Coordinates of N, CA and C in Angstrom, one line a residue:
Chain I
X342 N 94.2 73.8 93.3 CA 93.6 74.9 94.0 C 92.6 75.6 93.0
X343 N 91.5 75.8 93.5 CA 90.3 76.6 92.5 C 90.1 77.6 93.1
X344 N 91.1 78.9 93.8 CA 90.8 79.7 94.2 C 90.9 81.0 93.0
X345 N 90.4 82.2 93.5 CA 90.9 82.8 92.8 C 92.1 82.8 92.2
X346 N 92.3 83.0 90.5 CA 93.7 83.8 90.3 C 94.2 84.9 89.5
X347 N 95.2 85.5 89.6 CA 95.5 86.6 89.3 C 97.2 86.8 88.8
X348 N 97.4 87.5 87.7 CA 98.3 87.2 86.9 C 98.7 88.9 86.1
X349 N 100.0 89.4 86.2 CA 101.0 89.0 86.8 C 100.6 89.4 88.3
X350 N 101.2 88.7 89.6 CA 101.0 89.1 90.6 C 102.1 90.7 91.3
X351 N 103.0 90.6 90.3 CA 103.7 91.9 90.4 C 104.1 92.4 89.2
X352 N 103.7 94.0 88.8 CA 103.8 94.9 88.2 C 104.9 96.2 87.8
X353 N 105.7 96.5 87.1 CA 106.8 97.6 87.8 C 106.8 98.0 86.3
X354 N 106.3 99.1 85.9 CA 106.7 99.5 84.7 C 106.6 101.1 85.0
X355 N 107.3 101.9 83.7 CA 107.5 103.6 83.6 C 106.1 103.9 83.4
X356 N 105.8 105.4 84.0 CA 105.2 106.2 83.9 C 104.4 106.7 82.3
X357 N 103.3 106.3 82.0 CA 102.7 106.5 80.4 C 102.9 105.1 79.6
X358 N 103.2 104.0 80.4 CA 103.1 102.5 79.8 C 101.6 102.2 80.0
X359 N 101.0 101.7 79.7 CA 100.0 100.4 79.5 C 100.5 98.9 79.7
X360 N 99.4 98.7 81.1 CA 99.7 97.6 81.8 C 98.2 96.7 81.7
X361 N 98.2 95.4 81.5 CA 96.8 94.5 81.3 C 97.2 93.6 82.5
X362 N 96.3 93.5 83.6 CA 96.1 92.4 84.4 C 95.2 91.5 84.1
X363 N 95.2 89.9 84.5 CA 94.5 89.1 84.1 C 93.6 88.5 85.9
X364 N 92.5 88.5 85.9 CA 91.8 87.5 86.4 C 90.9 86.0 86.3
X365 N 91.2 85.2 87.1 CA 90.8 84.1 86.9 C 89.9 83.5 87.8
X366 N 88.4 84.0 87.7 CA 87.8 83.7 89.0 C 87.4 82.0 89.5
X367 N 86.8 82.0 90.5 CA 86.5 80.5 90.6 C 85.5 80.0 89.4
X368 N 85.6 78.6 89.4 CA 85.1 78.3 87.9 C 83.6 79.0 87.8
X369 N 82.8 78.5 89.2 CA 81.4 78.0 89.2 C 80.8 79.6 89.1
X370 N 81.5 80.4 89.8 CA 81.4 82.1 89.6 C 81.0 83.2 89.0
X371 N 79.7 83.6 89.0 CA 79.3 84.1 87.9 C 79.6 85.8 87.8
X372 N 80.2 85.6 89.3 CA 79.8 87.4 89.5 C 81.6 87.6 89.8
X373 N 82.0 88.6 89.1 CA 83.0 89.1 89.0 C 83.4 90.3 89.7
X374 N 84.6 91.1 90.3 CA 84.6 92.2 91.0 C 86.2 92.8 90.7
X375 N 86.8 94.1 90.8 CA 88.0 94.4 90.5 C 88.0 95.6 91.6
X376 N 89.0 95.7 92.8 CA 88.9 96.4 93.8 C 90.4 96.7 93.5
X377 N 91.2 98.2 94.2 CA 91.8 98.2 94.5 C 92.3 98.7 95.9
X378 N 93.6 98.6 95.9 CA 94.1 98.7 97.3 C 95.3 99.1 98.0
X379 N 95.1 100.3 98.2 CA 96.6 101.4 98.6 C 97.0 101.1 100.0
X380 N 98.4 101.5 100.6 CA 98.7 100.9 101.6 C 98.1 101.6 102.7
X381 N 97.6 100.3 103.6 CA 96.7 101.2 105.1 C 95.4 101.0 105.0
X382 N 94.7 100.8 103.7 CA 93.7 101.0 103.8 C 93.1 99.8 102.9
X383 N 91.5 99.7 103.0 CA 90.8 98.8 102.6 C 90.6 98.7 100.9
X384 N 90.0 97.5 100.7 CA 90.1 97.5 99.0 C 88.7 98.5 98.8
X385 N 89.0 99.1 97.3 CA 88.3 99.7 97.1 C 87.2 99.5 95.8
X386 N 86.2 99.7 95.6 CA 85.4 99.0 94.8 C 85.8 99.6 93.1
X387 N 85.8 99.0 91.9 CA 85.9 99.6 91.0 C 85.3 99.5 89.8
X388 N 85.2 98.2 89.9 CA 83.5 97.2 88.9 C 83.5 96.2 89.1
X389 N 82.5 95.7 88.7 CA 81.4 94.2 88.7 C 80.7 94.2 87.5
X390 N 81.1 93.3 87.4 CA 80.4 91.8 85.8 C 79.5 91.0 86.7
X391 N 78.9 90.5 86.0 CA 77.7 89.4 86.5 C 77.8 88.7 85.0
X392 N 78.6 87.9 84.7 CA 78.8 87.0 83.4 C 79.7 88.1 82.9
X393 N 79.2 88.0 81.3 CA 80.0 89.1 80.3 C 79.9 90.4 80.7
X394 N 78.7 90.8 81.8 CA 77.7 92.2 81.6 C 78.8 93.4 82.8
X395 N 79.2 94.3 81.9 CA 79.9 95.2 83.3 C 78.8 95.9 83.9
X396 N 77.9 95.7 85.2 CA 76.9 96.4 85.3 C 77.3 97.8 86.6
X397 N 78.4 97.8 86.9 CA 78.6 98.9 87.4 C 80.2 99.6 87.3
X398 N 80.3 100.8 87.2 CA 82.0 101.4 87.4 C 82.0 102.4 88.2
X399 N 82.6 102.3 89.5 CA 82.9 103.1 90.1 C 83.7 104.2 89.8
X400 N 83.4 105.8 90.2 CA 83.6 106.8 89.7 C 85.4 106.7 89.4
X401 N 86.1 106.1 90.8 CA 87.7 105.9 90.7 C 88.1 105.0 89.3
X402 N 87.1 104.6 88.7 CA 87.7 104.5 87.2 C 87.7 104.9 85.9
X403 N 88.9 105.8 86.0 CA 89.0 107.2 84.9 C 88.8 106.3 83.5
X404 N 89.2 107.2 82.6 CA 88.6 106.8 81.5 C 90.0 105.9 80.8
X405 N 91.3 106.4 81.7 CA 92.4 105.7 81.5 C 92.2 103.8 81.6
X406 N 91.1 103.5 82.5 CA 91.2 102.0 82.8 C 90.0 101.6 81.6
X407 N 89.8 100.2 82.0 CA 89.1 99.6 81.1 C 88.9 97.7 81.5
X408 N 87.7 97.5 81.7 CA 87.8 96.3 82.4 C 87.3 95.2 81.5
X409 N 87.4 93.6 81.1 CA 86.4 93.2 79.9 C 86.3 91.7 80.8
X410 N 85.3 91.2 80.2 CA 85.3 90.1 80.9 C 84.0 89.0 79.6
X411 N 84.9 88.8 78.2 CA 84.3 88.4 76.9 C 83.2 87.5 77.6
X412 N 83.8 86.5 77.8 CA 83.0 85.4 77.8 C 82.5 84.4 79.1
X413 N 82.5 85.8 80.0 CA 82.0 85.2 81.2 C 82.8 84.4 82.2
X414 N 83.8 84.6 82.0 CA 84.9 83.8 82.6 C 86.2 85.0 83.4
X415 N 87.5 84.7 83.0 CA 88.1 85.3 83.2 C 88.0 87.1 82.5
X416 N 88.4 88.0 83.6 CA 88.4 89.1 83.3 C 89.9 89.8 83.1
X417 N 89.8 91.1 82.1 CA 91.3 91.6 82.3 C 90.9 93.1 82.4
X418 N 91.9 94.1 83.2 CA 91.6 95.3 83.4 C 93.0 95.7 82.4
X419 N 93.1 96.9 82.0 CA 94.1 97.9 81.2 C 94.0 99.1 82.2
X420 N 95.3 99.3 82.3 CA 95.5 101.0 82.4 C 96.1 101.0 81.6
X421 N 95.8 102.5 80.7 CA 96.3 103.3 79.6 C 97.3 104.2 80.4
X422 N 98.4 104.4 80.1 CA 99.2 106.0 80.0 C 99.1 105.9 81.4
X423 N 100.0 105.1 82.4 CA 99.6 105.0 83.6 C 100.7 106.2 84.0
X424 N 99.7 106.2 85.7 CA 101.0 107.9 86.4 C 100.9 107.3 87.7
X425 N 101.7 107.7 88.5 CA 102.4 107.5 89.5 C 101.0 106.8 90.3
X426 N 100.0 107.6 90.5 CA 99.0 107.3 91.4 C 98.1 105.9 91.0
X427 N 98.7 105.8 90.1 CA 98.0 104.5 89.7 C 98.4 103.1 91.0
X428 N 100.2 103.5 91.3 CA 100.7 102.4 91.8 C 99.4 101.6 93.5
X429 N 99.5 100.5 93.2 CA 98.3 100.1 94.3 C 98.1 98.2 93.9
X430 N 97.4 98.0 94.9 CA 97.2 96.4 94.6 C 96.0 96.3 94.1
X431 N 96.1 95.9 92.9 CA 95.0 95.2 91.9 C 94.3 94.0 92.3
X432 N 93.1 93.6 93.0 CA 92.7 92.9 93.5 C 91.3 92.1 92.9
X433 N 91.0 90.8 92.4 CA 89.7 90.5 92.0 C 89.1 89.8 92.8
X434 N 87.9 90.0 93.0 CA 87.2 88.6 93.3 C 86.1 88.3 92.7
X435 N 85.3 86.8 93.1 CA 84.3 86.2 92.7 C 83.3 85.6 93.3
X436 N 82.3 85.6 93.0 CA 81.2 85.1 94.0 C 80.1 84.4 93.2
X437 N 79.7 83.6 94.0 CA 77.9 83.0 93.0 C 76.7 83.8 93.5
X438 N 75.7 83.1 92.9 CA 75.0 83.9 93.2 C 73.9 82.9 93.9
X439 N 73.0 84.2 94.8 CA 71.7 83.4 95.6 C 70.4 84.1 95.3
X440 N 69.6 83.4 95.9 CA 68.8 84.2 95.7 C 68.3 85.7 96.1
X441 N 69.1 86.2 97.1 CA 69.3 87.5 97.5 C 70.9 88.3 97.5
X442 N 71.6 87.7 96.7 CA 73.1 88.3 96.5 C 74.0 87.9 97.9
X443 N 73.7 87.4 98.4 CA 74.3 87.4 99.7 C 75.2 86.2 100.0
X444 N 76.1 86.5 99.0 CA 77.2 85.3 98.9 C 78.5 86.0 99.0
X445 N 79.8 85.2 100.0 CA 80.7 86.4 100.3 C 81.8 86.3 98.8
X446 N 82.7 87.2 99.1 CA 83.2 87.4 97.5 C 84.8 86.6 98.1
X447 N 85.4 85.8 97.3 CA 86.6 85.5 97.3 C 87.6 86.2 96.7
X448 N 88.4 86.6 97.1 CA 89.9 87.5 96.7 C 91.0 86.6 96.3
X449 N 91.4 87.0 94.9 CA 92.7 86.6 94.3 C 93.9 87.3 95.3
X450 N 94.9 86.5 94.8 CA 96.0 87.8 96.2 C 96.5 88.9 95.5
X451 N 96.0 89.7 94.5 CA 96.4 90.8 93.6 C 97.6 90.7 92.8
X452 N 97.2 92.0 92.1 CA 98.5 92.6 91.4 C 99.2 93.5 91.7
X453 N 100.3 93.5 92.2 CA 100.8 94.9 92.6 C 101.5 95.8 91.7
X454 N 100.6 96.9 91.9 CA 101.7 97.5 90.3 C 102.4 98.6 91.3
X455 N 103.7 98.4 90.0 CA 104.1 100.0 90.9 C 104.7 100.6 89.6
X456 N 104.6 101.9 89.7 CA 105.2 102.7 88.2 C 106.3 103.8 88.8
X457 N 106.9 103.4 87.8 CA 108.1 104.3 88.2 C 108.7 106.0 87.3
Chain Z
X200 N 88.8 106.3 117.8 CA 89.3 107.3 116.8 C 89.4 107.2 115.6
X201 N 89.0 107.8 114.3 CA 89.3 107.4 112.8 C 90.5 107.8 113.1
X202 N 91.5 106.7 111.7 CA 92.6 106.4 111.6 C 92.6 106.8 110.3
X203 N 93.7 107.3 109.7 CA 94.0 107.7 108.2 C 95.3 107.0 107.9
X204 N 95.5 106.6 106.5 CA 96.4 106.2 105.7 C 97.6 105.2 106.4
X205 N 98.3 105.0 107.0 CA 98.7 103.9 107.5 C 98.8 103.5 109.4
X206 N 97.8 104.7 109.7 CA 98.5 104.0 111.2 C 96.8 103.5 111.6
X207 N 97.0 102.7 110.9 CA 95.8 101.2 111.7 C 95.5 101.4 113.1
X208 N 94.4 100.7 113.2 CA 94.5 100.7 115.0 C 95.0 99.2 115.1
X209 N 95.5 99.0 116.2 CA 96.3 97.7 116.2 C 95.9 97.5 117.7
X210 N 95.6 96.4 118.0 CA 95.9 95.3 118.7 C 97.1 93.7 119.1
X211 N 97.4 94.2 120.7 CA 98.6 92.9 120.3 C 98.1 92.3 121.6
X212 N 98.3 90.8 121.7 CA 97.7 90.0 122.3 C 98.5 88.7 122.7
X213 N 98.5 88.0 123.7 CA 99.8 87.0 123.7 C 98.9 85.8 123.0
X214 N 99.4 84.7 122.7 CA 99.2 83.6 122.4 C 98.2 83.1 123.4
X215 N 96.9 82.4 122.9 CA 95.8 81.6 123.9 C 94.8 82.5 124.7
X216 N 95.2 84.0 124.4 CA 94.3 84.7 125.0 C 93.1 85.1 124.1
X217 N 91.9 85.3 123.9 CA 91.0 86.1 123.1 C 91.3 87.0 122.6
X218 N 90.9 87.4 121.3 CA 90.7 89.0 120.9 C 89.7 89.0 120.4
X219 N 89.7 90.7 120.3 CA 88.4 91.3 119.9 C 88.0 92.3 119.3
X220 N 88.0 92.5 117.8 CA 88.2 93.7 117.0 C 86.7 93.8 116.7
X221 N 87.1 95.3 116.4 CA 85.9 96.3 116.4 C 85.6 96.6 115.1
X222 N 84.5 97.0 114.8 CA 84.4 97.7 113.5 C 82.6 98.5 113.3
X223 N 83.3 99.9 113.1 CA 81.7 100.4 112.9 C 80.9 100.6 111.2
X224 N 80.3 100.3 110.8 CA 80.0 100.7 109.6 C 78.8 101.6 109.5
X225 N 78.1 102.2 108.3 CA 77.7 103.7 108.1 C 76.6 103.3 107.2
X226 N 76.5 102.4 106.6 CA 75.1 102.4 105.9 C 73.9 101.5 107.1
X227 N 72.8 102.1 107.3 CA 71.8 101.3 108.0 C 71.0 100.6 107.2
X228 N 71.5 100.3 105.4 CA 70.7 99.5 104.5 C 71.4 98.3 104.1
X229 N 72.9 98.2 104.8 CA 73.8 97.1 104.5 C 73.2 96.2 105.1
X230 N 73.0 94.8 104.2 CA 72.0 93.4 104.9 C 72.9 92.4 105.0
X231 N 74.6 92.9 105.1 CA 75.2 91.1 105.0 C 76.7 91.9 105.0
X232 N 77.1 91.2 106.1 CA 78.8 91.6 106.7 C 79.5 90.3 106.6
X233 N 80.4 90.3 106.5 CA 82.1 89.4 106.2 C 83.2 90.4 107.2
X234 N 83.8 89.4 107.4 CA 85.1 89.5 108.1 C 85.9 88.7 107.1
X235 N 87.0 90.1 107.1 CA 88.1 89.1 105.9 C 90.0 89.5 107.3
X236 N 90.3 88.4 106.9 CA 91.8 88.3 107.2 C 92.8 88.7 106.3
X237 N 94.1 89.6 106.6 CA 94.4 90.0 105.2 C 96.0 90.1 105.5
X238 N 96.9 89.0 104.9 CA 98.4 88.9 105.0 C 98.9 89.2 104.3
X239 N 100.4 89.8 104.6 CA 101.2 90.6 103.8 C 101.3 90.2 102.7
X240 N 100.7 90.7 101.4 CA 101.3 90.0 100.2 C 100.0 89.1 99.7
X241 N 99.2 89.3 100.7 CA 98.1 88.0 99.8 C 96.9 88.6 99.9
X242 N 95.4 88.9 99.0 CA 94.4 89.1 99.3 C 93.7 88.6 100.5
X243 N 92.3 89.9 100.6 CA 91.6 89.2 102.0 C 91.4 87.8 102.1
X244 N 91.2 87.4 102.8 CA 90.9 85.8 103.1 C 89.6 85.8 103.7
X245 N 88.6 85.4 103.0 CA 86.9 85.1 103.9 C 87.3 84.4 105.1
X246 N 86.4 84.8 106.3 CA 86.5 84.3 107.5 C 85.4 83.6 108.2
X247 N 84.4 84.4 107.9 CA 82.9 84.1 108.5 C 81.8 85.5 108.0
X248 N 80.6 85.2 108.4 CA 79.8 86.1 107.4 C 78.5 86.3 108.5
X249 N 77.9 87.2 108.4 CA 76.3 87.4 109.0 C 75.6 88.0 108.4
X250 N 74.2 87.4 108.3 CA 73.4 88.6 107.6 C 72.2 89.0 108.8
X251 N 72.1 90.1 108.4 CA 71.2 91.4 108.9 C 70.2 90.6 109.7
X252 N 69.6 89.7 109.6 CA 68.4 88.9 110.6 C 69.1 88.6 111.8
X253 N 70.3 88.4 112.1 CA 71.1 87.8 112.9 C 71.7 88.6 113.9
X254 N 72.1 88.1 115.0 CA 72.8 89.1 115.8 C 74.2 88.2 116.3
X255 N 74.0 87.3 115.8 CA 75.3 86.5 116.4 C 75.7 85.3 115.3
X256 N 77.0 84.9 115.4 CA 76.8 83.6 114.4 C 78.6 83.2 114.5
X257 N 78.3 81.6 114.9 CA 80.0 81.0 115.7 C 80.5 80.3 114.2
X258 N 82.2 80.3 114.5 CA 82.4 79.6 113.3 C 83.2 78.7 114.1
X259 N 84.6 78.2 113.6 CA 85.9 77.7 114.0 C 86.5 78.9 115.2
X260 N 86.8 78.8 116.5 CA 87.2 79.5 117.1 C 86.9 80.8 116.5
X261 N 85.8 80.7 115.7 CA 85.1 83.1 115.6 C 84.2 83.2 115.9
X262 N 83.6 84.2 116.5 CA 82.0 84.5 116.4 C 82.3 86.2 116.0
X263 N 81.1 86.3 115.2 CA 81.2 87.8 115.2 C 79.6 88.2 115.9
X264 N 79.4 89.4 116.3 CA 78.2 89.7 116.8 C 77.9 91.3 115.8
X265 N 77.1 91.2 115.6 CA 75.9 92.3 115.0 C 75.4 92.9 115.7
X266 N 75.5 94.2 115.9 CA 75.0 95.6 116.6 C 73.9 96.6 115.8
X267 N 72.7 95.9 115.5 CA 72.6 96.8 114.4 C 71.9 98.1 114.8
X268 N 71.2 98.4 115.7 CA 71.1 99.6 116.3 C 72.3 100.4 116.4
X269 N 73.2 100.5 116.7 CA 74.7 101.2 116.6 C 75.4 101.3 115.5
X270 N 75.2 100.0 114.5 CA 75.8 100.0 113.4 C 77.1 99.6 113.8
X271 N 77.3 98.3 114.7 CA 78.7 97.9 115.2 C 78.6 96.5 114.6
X272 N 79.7 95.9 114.7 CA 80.3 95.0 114.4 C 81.4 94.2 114.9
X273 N 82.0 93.2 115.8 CA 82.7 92.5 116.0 C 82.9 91.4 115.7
X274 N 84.2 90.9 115.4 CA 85.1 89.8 115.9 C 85.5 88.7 116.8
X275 N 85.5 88.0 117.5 CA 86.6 87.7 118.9 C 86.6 86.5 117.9
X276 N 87.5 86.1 118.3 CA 89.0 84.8 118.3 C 89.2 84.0 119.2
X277 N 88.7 82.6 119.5 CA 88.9 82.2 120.4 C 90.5 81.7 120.5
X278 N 91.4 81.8 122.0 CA 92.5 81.0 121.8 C 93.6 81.6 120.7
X279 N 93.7 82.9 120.6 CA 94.3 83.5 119.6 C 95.9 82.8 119.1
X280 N 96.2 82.4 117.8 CA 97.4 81.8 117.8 C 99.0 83.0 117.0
X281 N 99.6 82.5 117.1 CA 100.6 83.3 115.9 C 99.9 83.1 114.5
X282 N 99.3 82.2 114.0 CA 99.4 82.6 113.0 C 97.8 83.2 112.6
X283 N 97.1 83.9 113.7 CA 96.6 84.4 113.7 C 96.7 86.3 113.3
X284 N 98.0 86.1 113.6 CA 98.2 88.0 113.1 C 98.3 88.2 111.7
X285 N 97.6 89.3 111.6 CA 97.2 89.5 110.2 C 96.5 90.8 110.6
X286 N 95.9 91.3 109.6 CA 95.0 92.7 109.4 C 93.9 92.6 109.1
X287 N 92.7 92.8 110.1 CA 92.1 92.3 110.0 C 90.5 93.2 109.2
X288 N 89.7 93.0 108.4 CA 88.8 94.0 107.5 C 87.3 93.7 108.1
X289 N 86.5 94.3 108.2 CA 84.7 94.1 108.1 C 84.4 94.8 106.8
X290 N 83.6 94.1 105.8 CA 82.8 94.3 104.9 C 81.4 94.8 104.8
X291 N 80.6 95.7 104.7 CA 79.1 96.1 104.6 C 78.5 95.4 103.3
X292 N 78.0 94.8 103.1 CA 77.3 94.5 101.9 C 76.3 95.2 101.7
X293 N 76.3 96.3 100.5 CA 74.9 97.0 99.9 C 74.5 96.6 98.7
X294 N 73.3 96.6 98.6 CA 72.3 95.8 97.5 C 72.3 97.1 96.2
X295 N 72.3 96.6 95.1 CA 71.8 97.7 94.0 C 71.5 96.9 92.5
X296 N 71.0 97.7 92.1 CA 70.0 97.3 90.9 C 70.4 97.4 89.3
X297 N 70.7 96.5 88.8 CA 71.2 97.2 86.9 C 71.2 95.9 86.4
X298 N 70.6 96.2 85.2 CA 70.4 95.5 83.9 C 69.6 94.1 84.7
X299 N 68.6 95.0 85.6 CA 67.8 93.8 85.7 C 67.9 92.5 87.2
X300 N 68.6 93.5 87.3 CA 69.3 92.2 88.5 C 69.7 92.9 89.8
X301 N 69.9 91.7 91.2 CA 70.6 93.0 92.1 C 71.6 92.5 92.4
X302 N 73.0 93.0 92.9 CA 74.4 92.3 93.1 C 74.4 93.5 94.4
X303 N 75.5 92.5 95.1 CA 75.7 93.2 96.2 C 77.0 94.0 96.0
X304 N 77.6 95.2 96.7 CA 79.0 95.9 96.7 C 79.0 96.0 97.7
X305 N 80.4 95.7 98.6 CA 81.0 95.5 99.5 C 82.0 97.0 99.5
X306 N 81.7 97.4 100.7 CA 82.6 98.5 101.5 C 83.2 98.1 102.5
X307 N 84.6 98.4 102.7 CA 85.0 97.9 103.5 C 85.8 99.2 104.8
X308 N 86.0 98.5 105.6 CA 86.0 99.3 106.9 C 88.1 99.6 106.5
X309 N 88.2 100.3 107.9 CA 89.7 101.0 108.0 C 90.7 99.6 108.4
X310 N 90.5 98.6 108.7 CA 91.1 97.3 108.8 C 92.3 97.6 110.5
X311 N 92.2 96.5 111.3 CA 92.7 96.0 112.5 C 93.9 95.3 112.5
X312 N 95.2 96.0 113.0 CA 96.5 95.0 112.9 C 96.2 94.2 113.9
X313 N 96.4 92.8 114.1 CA 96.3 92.1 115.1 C 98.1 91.3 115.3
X314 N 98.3 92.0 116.2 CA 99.8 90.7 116.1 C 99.7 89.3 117.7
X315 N 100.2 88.6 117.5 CA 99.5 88.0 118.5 C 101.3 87.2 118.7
X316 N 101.5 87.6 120.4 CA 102.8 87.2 120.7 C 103.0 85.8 121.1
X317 N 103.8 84.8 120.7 CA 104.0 83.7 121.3 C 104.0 83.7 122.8

């Protein structure tokens, strides 16, 4: 399978731990994405890599998170000193690129964290 | 009606009949929509896709149609099956600009329970 992947796919730690999820996009994939996703509602955008480069972060990522993605490949997010509202599904996807961006994004099946 | 936090709008449908999920979206600069499928426990699943020049476009038992005057969006299913139920998402794709380059970011809509009865 060369679909997305994502690692751990389930999460459960106390309140003020630091948690690292790993992403593993499709190989050929240049463009990277890290959404999350609370119950009821749609994924929510949180950054994009285009290779190594994080060229955007959405405001919903406090200064607690932190996304890296070294060598163009797989990416990993951190939350620091996590709190309750953190709990949610950690979701990545990947996409290539065209000549107008208009390539659809594939979804790992997340990480679910929950903090207790 | 907007829908908040978990009560979806849902649709249920018997087996072999059509469905037809709705979706409005809010940017008139979005140039490229997806329909994702989304099961308990698993990320969306890509379905079919259209961009902005288009008003129609069939896949495997899907067609979605493009409203862009309205800013609508649909679904139908041909022959709906069980394992057709799922929750169903529309994507907006908006273009933007950094470090030189443009990538697209996807918004995504309030998402569709679809259960579909034997």
């Amino acid at each position: 399978d060369t679909g997305v992947s994502q690692n751990p796919r389930h999460k459960i730690t106390k309140r003020g731990q630091n948690v690292t999820f790993r992403c593993d996009p499709i190989s050929e994939h240049n463009r990277l994405y890290w959404y999350r996703q609370t119950l009821g509602q749609g994924p929510e955008f949180l950054t994009y890599f285009q290779n190594e480069a994080q060229l955007e972060k959405s405001r919903l990522l406090s200064d607690r998170f932190s996304a890296e993605r070294p060598k163009g490949s797989f990416s990993t997010l951190e939350i620091q000193r996590t709190e309750q509202g953190d709990s949610a599904m950690y979701l990545c996807a990947s996409s290539n690129r065209d000549s107008n961006s208009n390539q659809p994004q594939h979804f790992g099946d997340g990480t679910r964290l929950s903090i207790l | 009606g907007e829908s908040v936090g978990l009560h979806l709008p849902t649709l249920s449908v018997q087996e072999g009949d059509n469905s037809i999920i709705n979706c409005a979206y809010s940017n008139s600069a979005s140039d490229y929509f997806i329909w994702y499928k989304q099961e308990s426990g698993k990320g969306p699943q890509f379905i079919i896709d259209i961009r902005s020049n288009m008003d129609k476009r069939q896949g495997q038992r899907v067609t979605v149609l493009l409203n862009k005057t309205v800013k609508h969006l649909s679904l139908q299913i041909a022959a709906t099956q069980p394992g057709d139920s799922a929750v169903y998402f529309c994507a907006e794709n908006t273009h933007f600009n950094a470090g030189g380059t443009s990538y697209g970011k996807l918004t995504f809509g309030q998402g569709t329970i679809l259960t579909v009865h034997p």
